[in-house]
PDB file of C-alpha atoms in Angstrom:
ATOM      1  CA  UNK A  81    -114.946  58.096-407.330  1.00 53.00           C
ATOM      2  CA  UNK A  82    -114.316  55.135-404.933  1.00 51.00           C
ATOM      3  CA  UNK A  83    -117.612  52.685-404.630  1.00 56.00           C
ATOM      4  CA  UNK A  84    -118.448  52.311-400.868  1.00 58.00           C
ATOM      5  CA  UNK A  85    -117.701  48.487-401.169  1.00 70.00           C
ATOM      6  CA  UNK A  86    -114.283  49.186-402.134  1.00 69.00           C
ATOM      7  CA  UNK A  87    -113.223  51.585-399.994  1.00 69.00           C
ATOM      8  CA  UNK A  88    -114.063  49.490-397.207  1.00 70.00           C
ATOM      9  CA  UNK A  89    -111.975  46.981-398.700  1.00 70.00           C
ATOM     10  CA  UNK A  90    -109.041  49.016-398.977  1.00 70.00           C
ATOM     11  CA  UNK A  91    -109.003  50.059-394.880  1.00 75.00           C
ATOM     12  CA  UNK A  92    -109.438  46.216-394.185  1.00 67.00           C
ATOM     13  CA  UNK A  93    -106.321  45.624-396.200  1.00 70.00           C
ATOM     14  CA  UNK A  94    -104.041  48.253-394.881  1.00 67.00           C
ATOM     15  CA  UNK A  95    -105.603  47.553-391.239  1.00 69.00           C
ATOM     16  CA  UNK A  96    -104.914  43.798-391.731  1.00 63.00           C
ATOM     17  CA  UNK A  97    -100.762  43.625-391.109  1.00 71.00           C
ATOM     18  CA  UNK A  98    -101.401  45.518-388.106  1.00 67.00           C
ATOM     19  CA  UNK A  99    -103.751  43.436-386.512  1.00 59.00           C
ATOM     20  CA  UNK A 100    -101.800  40.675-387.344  1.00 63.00           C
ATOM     21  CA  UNK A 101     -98.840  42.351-385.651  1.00 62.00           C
ATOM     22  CA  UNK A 102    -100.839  42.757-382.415  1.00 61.00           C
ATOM     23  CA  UNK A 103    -102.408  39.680-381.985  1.00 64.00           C
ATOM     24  CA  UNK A 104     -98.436  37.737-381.924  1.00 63.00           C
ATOM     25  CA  UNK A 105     -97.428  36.919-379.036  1.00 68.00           C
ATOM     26  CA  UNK A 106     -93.518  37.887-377.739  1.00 67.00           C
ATOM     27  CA  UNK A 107     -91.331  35.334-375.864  1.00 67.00           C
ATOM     28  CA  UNK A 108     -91.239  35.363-372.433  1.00 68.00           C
ATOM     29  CA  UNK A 109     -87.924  36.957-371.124  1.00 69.00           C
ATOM     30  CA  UNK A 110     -84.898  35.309-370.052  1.00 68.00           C
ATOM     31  CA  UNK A 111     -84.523  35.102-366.670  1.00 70.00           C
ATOM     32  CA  UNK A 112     -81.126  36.484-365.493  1.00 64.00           C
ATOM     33  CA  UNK A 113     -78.731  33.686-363.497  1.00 72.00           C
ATOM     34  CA  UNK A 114     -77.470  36.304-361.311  1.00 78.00           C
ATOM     35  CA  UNK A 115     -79.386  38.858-359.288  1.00 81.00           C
ATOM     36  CA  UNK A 116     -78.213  42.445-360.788  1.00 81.00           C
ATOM     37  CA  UNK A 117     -77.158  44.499-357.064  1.00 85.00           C
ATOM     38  CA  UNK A 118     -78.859  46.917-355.990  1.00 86.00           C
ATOM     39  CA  UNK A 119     -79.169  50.446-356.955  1.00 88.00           C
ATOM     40  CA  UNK A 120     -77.450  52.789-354.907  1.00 90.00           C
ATOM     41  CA  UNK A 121     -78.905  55.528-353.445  1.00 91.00           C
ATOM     42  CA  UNK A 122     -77.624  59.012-354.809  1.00 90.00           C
ATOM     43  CA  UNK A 123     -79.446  62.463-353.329  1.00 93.00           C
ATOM     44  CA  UNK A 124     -79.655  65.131-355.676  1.00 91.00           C
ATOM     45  CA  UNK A 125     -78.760  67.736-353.223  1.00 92.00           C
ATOM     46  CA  UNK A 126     -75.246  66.054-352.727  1.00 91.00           C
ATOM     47  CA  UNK A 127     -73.793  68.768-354.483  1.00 91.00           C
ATOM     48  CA  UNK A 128     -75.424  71.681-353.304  1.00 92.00           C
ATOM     49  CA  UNK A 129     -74.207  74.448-352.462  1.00 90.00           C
ATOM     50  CA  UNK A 130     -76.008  77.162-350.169  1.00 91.00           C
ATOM     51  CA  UNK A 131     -76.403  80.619-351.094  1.00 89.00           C
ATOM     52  CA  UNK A 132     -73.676  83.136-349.872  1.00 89.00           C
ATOM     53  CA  UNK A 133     -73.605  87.051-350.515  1.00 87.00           C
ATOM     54  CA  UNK A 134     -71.061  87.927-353.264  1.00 85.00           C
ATOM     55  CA  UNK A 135     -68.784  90.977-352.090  1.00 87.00           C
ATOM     56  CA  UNK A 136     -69.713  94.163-353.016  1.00 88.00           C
ATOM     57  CA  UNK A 137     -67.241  96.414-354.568  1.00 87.00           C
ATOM     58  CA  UNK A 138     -67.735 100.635-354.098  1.00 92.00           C
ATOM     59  CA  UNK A 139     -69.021 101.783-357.349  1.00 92.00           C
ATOM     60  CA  UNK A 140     -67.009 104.922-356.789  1.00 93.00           C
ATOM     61  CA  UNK A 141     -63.832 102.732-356.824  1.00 92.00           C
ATOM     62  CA  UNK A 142     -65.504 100.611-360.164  1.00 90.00           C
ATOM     63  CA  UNK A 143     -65.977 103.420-361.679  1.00 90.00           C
ATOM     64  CA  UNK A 144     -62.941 105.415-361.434  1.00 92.00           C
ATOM     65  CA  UNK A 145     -60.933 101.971-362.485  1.00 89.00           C
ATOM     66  CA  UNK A 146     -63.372 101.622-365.787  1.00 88.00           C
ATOM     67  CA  UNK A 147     -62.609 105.347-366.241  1.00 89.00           C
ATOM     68  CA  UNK A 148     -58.618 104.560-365.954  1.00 91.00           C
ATOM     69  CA  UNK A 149     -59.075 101.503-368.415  1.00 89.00           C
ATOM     70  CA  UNK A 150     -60.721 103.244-371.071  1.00 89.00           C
ATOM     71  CA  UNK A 151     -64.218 102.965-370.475  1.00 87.00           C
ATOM     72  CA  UNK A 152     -67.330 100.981-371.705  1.00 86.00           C
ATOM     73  CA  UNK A 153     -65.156 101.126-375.398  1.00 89.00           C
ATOM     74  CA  UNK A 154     -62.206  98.875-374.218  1.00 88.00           C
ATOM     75  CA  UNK A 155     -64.818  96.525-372.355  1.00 84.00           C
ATOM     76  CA  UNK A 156     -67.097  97.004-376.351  1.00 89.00           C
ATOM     77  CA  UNK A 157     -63.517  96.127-378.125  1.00 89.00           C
ATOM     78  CA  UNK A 158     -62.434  93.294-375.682  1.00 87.00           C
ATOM     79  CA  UNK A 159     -65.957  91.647-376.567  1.00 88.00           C
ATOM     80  CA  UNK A 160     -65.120  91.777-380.624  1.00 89.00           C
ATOM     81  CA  UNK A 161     -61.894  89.991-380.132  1.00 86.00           C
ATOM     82  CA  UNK A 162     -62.165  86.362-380.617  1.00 84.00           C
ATOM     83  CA  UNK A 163     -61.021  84.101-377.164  1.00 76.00           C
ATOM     84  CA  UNK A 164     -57.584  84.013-376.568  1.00 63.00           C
ATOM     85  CA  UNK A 165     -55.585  80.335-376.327  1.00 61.00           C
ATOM     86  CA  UNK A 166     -54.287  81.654-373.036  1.00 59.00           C
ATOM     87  CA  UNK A 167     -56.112  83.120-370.478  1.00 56.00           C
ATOM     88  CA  UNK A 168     -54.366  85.392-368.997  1.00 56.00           C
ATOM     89  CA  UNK A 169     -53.919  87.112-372.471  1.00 56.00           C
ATOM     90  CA  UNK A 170     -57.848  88.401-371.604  1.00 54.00           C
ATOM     91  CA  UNK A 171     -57.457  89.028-368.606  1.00 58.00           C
ATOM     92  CA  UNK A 172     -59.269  91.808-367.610  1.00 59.00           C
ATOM     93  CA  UNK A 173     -58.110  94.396-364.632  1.00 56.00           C
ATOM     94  CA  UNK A 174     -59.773  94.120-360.951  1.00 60.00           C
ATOM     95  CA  UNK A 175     -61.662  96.232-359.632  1.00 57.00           C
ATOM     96  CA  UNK A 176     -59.997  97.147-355.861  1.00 58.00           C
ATOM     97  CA  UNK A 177     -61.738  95.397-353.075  1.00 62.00           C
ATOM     98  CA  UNK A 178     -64.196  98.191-351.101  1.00 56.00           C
ATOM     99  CA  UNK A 179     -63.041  99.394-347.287  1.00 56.00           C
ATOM    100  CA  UNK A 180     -65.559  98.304-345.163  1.00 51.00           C
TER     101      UNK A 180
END
């Protein structure tokens, strides 16, 4: 196949535009005229909002309103249809608030 000799020679040459590459020194940057301001300081909890308890709605009265609507099959057809322009055309029917 290859002599050793040659081989060598052929990792020296495809090594050699590398180390040329390295060894080249870059220009020193520009230094800027004007002194770019300061960054201002942004927390990332600025927007957070704390955990609150969603409302809890009786399943007796979720249940008898599913029931009334049709079912798990209106809520199985509603998810075939493709989105609606306008949103209250999918609008789907609340469920009454519980008593406390």
């Amino acid at each position: 196949m290859f002599k050793l000799p040659l081989a060598h020679w052929l990792i020296f040459m495809c090594a050699l535009p590398a180390v040329a590459a390295a060894q080249t020194t870059a220009p020193a940057p520009a230094t800027p005229k004007t002194q770019a301001e300061p960054a201002k300081y942004r927390s990332a909890l600025e927007g957070y909002r704390p955990y609150t308890d969603e409302k809890t709605v009786d399943w007796k009265a979720a249940n008898d309103t599913a029931g009334r609507i049709g079912g798990w099959r209106v809520y199985a057809k509603e998810a075939r249809q493709p989105e609606a322009t306008n949103p209250a055309e999918n609008a789907t029917p609340t469920v009454p608030q519980a008593k406390p």
